[in-house]
Amino acid sequence: MESNSVTDVVAKQNYLIPITKRPELCFIRGAGHYLFDQHDKGYLDWIQGWAVNTLGHSPEVMQQALIKQSAQLINPSPAFYNQPMLELAEMLCENSRFDQVFFTNSGAEANEGAIKLARKWGQKHKHGAFKIITFQHSFHGRTLATMSATGKEAFAPLFEPKVSGFTKVPYNDLAATESAIDDQTVAVMLELIQGEAGVIPADAEFVAGLDALCKQHNLLLIVDEVQTGIGRTGTLFAYQQYQAEPHIMTLGKGLGGGVPIAAMVIDKAISCFDPGDQGGTYNGNPLMCAVSAAVLQEVLAEGFMAQINRVSEYFCQQLSALAEEFGLGAIRGKGLLLAINTGPFSGPQIVELAREAGLLLNAPREDSLRFMPALTLTETEVDEGIALLAGVLTTLKAAK
Ligand SMILES: *Cc1c(COP(=O)(O)O)cnc(C)c1O
């Protein structure tokens, strides 16, 4: 494809408010595991919309769902029920421990909903308790309240004054969590794998301990599964690998497979919004719900999860071999949310060279690479990506 005015990145980038550093590439099309830029150069994509494209780029089932639903009904308003909304809510509840769903447009908005629901529950059932314990290095979104909940150090000085009522404690530290509980505490909110922090899993005993603490102190347990949900960690939801009975789970990213939809899913015993407390113009719109239902149907298909676990194991074996060869460090994560410590190499530098070589990666930290491929990954793409990565590491090693 010729570079044309639409794709002239250099000329037009100044029309955008700069919010992040981007390479001078403009992606034109995607197909499965690959993205193609304005020069039609192909890239093996292990970012996939930021752990979003569950089935890869532009899968047939999503195209069909969009076409069918857009011809039938796009938005009757949030004041009315629609069929895809009802069906998707049923699918989420029937395949989890939860009973009720509130749909949103982003993960941050789902977490906002969880924070509001916890505060409402505290007003109604816990003498106005409102404080929520969150964890250092956590990430919960970019609205003001979710930035306030987030434990990322870089967020601390921004946009003051923040929303108050968040107590941050060290992750995987049960004793610190217990000492942070006071009369005003209403909930504990955590990611079961801290994704943005660099793919740091919660320990089994820590989560079991949190669950027990919440029961003992009558607190709500909120799991932010925006990144870990929808098969990403090898079970439909990550909480299913832990001994815990969360009251609230938030979903986003993989739920839409690439389109904007997210959700707060709750235990009906704590349901307490009154009419008017919560809502949103696009929330539960049939177009996004229909696409999400089509994605979820694929993820729930016989054998889909087993393949994630098989390919994850193969991926980890290949990463181990690479680590051995180039002196990289530990591998972290579960399913297809994996990371590796880059040892003597710079993560961001690997990312740049890999992109030039045709492999899209993310470095959540200076010393780590994160892998978030489509869940339809096979051994073939693992081999291809590992070979590209080995090429990059060979170049960097030679330059040392
Ligand atoms: C991405 C992410 C969010 C925010 O989701 P948005 O859709 O970007 O608002 C919240 N929590 C976690 C764990 C995430 O990974």
CSV table of C-alpha atoms and ligand atoms in Angstrom, one decimal, residues 106-108 111 139-141 191 196 224 226-227 253, ligand 1:
chain,number,residue,atom,x,y,z
A,106,SER,CA,-13.7,0.9,29.7
A,107,GLY,CA,-11.9,-0.9,32.5
A,108,ALA,CA,-11.4,2.4,34.4
A,111,ASN,CA,-13.5,0.1,38.5
A,139,PHE,CA,-2.9,-0.1,38.1
A,140,HIS,CA,-6.7,0.5,38.1
A,141,GLY,CA,-7.2,3.1,35.4
A,191,GLU,CA,-5.2,-7.4,40.6
A,196,GLU,CA,1.3,-2.9,34.3
A,224,ASP,CA,-9.7,-6.1,39.0
A,226,VAL,CA,-9.5,-6.1,33.5
A,227,GLN,CA,-6.3,-7.6,32.2
A,253,LYS,CA,-9.7,-5.5,27.7
B,1,LIG,C1,-6.0,-1.6,31.5
B,1,LIG,C2,-6.4,-1.8,32.9
B,1,LIG,C3,-7.3,-0.9,33.5
B,1,LIG,C4,-7.9,0.2,32.7
B,1,LIG,O1,-8.7,-0.1,31.6
B,1,LIG,P1,-9.1,1.0,30.6
B,1,LIG,O2,-10.0,0.2,29.6
B,1,LIG,O3,-7.8,1.4,29.9
B,1,LIG,O4,-9.8,2.1,31.3
B,1,LIG,C5,-7.7,-1.2,34.8
B,1,LIG,N1,-7.2,-2.2,35.5
B,1,LIG,C6,-6.3,-3.0,34.9
B,1,LIG,C7,-5.7,-4.2,35.8
B,1,LIG,C8,-5.8,-2.9,33.6
B,1,LIG,O5,-4.9,-3.7,33.1
